[in-house]
XYZ file of C-alpha atoms in Angstrom:
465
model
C 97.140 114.637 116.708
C 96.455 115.915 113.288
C 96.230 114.311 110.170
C 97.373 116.877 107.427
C 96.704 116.074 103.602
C 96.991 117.471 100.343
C 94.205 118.393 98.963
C 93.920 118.214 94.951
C 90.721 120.817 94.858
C 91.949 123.361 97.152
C 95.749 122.917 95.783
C 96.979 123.050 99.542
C 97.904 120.521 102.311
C 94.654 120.536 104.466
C 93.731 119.012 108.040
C 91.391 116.634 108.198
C 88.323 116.412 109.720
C 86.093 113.255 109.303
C 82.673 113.799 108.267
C 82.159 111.094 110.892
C 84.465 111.429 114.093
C 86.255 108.116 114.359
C 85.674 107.044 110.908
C 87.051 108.015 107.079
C 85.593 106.890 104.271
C 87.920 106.245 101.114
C 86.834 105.714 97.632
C 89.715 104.837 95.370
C 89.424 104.427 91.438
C 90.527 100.834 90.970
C 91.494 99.174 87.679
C 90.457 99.265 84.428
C 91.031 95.316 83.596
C 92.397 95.059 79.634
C 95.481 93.748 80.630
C 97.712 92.373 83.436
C 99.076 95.379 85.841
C 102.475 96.678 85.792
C 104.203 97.955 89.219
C 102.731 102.076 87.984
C 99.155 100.512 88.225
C 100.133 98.689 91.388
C 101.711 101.852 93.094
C 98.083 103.745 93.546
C 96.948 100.777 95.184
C 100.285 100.593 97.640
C 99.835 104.484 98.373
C 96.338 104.284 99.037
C 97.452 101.041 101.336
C 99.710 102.819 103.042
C 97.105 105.701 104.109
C 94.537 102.910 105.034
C 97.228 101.436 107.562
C 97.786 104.861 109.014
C 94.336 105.548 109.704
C 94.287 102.661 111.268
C 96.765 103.026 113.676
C 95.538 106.580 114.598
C 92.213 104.629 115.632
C 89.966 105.286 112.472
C 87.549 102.662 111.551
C 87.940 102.832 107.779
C 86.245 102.063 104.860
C 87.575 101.573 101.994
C 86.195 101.388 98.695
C 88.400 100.512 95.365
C 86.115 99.512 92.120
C 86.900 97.705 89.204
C 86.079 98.942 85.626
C 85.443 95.351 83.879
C 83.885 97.155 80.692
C 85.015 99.692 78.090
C 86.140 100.775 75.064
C 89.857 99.684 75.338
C 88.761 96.066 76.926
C 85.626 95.608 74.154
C 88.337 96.371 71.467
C 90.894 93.851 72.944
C 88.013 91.349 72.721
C 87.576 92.506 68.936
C 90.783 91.653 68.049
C 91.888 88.644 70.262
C 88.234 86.786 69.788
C 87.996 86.398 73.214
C 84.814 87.193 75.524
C 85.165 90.750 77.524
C 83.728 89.315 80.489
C 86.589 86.517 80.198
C 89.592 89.004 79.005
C 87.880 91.192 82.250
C 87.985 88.469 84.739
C 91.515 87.062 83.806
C 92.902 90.359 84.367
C 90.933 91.313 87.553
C 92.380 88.157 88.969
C 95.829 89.206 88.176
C 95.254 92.916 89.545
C 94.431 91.421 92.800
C 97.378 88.953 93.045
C 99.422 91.633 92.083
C 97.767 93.551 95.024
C 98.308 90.671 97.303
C 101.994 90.017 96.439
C 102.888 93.541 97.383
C 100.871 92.574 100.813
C 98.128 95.541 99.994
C 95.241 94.640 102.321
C 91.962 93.520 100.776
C 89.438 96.881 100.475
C 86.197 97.047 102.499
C 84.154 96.381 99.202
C 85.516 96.088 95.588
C 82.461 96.615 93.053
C 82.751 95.991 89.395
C 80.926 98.610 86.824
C 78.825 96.070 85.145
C 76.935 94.981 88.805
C 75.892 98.284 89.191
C 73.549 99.279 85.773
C 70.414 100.101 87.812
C 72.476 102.473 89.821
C 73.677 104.000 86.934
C 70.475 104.192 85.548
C 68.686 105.821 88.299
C 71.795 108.806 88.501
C 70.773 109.563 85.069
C 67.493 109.621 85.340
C 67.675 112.434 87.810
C 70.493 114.435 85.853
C 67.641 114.349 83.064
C 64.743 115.442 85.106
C 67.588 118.105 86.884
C 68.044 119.600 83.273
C 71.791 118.475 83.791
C 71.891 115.523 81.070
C 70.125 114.404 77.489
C 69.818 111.570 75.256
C 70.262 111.657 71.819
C 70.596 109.039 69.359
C 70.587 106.756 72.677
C 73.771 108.250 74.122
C 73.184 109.876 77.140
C 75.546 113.187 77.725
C 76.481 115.164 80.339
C 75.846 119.152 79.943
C 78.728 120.730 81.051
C 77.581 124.169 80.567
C 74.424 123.457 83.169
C 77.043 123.293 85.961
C 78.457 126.470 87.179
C 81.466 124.097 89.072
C 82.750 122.345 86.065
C 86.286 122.225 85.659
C 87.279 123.699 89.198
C 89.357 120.222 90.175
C 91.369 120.710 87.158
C 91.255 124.583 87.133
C 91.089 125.108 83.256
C 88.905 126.956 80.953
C 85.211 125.614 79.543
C 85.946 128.061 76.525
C 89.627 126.024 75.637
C 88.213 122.383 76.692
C 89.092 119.460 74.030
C 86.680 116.634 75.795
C 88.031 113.420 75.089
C 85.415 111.493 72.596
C 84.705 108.035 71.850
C 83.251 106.474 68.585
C 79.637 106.765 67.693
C 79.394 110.112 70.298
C 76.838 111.642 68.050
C 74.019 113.977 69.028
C 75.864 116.224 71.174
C 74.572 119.572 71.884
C 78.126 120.890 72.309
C 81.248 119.205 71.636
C 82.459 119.396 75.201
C 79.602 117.436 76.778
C 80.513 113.627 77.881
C 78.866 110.773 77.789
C 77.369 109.049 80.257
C 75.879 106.300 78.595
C 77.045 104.884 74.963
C 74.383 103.351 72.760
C 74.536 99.354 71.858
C 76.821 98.965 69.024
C 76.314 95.037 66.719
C 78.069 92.831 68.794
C 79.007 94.468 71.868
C 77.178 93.769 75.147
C 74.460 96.556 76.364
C 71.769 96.829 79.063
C 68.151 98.211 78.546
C 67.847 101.376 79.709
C 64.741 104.137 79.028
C 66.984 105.849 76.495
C 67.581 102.424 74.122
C 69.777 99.568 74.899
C 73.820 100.608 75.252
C 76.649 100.116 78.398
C 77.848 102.106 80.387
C 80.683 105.026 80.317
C 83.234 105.437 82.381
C 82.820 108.498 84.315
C 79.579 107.714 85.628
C 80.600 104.072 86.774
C 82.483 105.709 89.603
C 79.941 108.277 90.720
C 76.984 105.152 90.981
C 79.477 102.929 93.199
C 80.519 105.743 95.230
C 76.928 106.853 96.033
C 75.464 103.583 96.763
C 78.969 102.097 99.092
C 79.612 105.641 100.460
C 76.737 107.743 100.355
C 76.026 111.253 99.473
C 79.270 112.822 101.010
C 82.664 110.847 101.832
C 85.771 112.175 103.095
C 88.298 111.106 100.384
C 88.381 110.231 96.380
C 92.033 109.069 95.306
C 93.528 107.827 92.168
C 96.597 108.871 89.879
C 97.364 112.203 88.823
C 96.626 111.241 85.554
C 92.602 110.897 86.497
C 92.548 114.552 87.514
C 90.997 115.279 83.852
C 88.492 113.916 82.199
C 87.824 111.590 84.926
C 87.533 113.252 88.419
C 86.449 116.231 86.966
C 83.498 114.452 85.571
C 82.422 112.404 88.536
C 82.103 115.491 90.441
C 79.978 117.657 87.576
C 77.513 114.076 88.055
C 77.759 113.800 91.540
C 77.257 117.229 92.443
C 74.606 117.948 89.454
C 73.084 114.961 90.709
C 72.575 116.272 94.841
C 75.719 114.693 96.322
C 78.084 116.168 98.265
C 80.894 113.874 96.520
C 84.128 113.519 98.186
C 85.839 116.652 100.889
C 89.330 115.970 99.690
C 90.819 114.691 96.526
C 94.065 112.560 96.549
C 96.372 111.931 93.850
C 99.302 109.685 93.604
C 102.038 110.512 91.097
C 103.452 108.271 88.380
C 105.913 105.539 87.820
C 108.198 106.669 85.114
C 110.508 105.369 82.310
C 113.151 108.256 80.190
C 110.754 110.225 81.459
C 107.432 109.762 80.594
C 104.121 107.868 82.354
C 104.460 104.147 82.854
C 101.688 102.760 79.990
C 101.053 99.866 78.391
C 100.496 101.896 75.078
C 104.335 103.214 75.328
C 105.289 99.886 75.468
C 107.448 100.490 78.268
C 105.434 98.634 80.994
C 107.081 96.137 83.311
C 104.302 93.236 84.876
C 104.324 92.878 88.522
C 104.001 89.454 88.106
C 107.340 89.478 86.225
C 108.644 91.801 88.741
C 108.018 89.457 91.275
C 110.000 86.373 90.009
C 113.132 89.132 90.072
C 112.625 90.771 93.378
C 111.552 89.898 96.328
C 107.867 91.500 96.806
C 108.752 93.050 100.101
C 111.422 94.851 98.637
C 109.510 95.702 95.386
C 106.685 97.346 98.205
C 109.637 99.093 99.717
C 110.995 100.222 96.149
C 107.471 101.823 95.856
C 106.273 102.685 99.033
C 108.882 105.004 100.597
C 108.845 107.755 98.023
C 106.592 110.482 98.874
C 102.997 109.781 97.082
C 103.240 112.452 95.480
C 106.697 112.447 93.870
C 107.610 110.952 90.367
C 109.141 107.823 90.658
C 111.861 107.220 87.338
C 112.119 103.398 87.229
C 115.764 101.795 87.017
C 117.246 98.470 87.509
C 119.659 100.377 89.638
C 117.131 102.016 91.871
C 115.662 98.732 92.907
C 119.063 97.284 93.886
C 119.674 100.182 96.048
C 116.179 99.501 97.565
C 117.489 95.900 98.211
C 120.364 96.812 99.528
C 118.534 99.502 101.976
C 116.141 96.649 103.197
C 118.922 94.420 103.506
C 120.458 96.494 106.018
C 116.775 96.747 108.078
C 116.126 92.878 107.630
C 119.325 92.542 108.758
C 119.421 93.885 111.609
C 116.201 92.415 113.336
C 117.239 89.215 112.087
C 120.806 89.543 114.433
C 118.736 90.517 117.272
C 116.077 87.798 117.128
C 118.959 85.461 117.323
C 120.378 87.234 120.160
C 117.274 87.941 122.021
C 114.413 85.209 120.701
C 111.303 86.885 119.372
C 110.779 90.563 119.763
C 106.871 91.929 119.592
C 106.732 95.434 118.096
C 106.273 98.132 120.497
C 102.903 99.443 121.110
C 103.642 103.111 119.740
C 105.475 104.083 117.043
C 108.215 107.030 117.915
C 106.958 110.462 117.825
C 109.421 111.541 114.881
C 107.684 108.813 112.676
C 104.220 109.598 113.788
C 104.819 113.334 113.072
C 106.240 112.649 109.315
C 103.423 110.400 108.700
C 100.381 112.511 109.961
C 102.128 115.627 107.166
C 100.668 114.514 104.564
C 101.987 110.547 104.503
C 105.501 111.799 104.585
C 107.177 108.569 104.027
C 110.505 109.704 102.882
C 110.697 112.033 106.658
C 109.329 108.376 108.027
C 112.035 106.443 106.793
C 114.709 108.289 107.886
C 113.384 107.871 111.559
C 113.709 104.061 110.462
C 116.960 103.717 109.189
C 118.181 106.031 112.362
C 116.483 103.688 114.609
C 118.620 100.389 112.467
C 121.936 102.944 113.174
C 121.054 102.864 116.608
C 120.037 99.366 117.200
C 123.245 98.189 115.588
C 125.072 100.326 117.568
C 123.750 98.402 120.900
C 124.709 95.588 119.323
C 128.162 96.457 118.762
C 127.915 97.895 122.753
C 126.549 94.482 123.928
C 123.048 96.224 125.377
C 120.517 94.141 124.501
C 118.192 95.582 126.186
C 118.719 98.660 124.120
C 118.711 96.392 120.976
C 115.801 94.570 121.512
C 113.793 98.087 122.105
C 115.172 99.653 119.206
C 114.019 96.169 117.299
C 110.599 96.647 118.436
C 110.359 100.654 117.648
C 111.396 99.691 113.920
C 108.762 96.486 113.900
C 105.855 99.149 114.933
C 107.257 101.208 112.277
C 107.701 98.733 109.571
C 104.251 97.157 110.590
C 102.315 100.667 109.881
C 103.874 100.492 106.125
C 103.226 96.791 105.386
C 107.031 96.117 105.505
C 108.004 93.969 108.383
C 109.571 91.614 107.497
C 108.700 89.448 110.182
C 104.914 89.701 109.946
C 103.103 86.686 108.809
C 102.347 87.485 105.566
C 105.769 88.179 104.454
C 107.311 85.293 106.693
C 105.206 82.843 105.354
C 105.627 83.529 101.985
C 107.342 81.277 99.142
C 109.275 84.276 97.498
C 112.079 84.362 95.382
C 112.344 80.803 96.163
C 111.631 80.263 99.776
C 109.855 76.995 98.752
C 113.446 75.766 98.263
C 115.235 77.889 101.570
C 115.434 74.425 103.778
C 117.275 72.313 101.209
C 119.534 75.402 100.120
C 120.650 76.179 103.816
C 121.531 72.625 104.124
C 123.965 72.457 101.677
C 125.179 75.824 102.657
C 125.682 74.621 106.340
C 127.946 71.418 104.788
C 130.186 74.203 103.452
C 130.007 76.369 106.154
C 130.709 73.491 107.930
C 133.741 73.113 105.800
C 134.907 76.313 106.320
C 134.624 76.360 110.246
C 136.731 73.373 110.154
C 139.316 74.836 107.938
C 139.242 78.459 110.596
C 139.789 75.962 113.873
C 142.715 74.155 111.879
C 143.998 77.769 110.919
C 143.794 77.302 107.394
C 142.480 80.770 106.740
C 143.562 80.237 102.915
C 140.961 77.540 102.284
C 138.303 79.000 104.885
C 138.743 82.494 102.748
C 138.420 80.550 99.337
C 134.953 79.154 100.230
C 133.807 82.429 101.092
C 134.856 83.941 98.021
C 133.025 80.690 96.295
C 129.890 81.218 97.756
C 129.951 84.890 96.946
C 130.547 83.962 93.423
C 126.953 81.859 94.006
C 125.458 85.078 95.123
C 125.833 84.110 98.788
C 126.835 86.572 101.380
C 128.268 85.159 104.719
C 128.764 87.207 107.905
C 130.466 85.764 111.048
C 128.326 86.174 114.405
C 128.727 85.515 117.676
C 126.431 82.225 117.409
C 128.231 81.130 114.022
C 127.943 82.243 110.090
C 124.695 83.290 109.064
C 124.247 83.286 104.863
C 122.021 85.452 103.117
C 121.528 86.140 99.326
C 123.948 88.680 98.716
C 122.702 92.345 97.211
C 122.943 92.250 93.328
């Protein structure tokens, strides 16, 4: 057994070897908290999830790091305008990140460090890029010299000569345009930390190479984040890192993006859509599987319609374990998951190849059910629990199960007054009035109510949209 992954830097799939045998280290970039997520921010954090879990299951004792960036420029101008605190408009929206994280059923990370707890590290990193010759302050910035490592660039393969560096206000003092900072001088008003070079905060780039160094040490097996972070981000934690004596991260990871007509899921498009607006529309579970089973690193174009096809996809597997529990009782999932599944998921995360082993393995069980094996039923039930389990989408698992959404909290008092008009319509069926026993059907479909006859009586469900 092999885990296979693709491999940003070397622009191939690789197989991976730990640094430590038995043990990966992950260090994901986290959010950036200067607003509420929507489902594109959400969908690194379910990829990276989903690799965790798989880890897992091959036996890996993971760790796995995902930060939060509670200051910079975008959240101290927010605070500008709104007149709220940073720290507060920071907070509010870490808090919402996380639920959002939880609602999808992403499991907590090993460690999640914010920026601002980690100044001294940050400190200390550029204290030795200085003495290295790699960094300068001026005008109490603190800048990154690109040109003093040889490396620069190689992640995103472009050209030093043709670089535009992204630049902030007050970047001034710069040896050469294309330098970054590290380390932004105090402005009036905005909230800074003494430092050798003058009093100023942080930038962004070196946040992420402090917290990886001091959670996961000189060298760790794998840095992920969106494709989007390629450049100026990842490029520039690796020019510090390296510059600095680290061996950074052995393979790079990138998720793809959610997309709307087209172009990147952003809050500055306006074209975002809140996961915790999301939520009171969808079920989570199937908003996880809307996002989940594409391939990490494929586009995914957002649609109404897409998401009801997820529904009605899930449907199908809910469905299915749901008829044989209440043939069979509770079914445990199997120990292994089949070998088809386990291959498609060790290439790379293929969870598109993965998912068709599922929904072959629903054909199948359904099939037995038809056949009256329920021995063959049940196993097929618990091969697709194993499977489901590994991706955070069984739907029998406890967190799911015991969850109040799309209005569980209400389920008990709704299937009573479904079962009086079932009850209704059983009546009507032994009295062979199929007229009236077909008219409350088609009323409760009207209410969004499917109904399916089974061998132990009806069984409702919310019907697909």
């Amino acid at each position: 057994m092999t885990i296979r992954l693709y491999d940003t830097d070397a622009r191939q799939v690789r197989d991976f070897t730990p640094l430590r045998p038995g043990c990966v280290s992950i260090y994901l970039c986290g959010a950036t908290v200067q607003a509420a997520p929507h489902i594109g921010h959400i969908r690194s954090g379910l990829n990276f999830d989903i690799m965790r879990r798989w880890f897992a299951y091959r036996g890996y004792e993971v760790t796995f790091v995902r930060n939060v960036t509670d200051i910079d420029d975008k959240i101290l101008a927010k605070a500008d305008d709104s007149g709220t605190p940073w720290w507060a408009i920071g907070y509010t929206n870490e808090r919402a990140f996380n639920s959002g994280y939880d609602t999808l059923g992403c499991l907590p990370p090993t460690y999640e460090p914010r920026a601002t707890g980690h100044v001294p590290e940050m400190i200390e990193m550029m204290r030795g890029l200085i003495e290295r010759g790699h960094a300068y302050a001026a005008d109490g910035n603190v800048y990154f010299d690109v040109r003093s490592w040889p490396g620069y660039l190689s992640l995103s393969n472009q050209d030093l000569d043709n670089l535009l560096q992204p630049s902030g206000e007050g970047e001034t003092g710069k040896r050469d345009p294309r330098d970054f900072a590290m380390w932004k001088a105090a402005k009036p008003g905005e909230p800074s930390w003494e430092t050798p070079w003058g009093r100023g905060r942080p930038g962004w780039h070196l946040e992420c190479s402090a917290m990886a160094h001091k959670y996961l040490g000189e060298t760790f097996d794998i840095h992920g984040g969106g494709l989007d972070l390629v450049f100026p981000h990842h490029e520039n934690e690796i020019a510090q890192a390296k510059a600095y004596g680290d061996g950074f991260a052995r393979y790079w990871v990138h998720n793809a993006w959610v997309t709307m007509s087209g172009e990147k899921m952003s809050k500055s498009l306006g074209n975002s859509v809140l996961v915790s607006e999301m939520a009171k529309r969808w079920r989570p579970l199937v908003l996880r599987y809307y996002l989940g089973t594409p391939h990490y690193r494929s586009m995914i174009e957002y649609s109404e319609e897409a998401l009801r096809e997820a529904e009605s996809a899930f449907a199908r597997i809910e469905g299915f374990l749901q008829r044989v529990v209440e043939l069979a009782g509770p079914v445990a999932p199997a120990a292994e998951v089949p070998p088809a599944f386990a291959a498609a998921m060790d290439d790379d995360l293929g969870v598109p190849q993965a998912m068709a082993v599922v929904h072959t393995t629903v054909r199948q069980g359904n099939a037995a059910l038809s056949a009256d094996d329920k021995e063959a039923a049940v196993a097929r039930a618990a091969e697709l629990r194993a499977m489901l389990s590994v991706l955070g989408m069984d739907p029998l698992d406890e967190h799911w199960a015991g969850s109040a959404e799309r209005g569980d909290d209400l389920h008990g008092v709704v299937d009573s007054l479904v079962r009086l008009v079932l009850d209704q319509r059983q009546a009507a069926r032994a009295r062979k009035d199929y007229a009236t026993a077909d008219a409350i059907r088609d009323q409760l479909a009207q209410a969004g109510l499917a109904v399916e006859d089974t061998p132990s009586g009806p069984r409702w469900s919310l019907a697909s949209r």
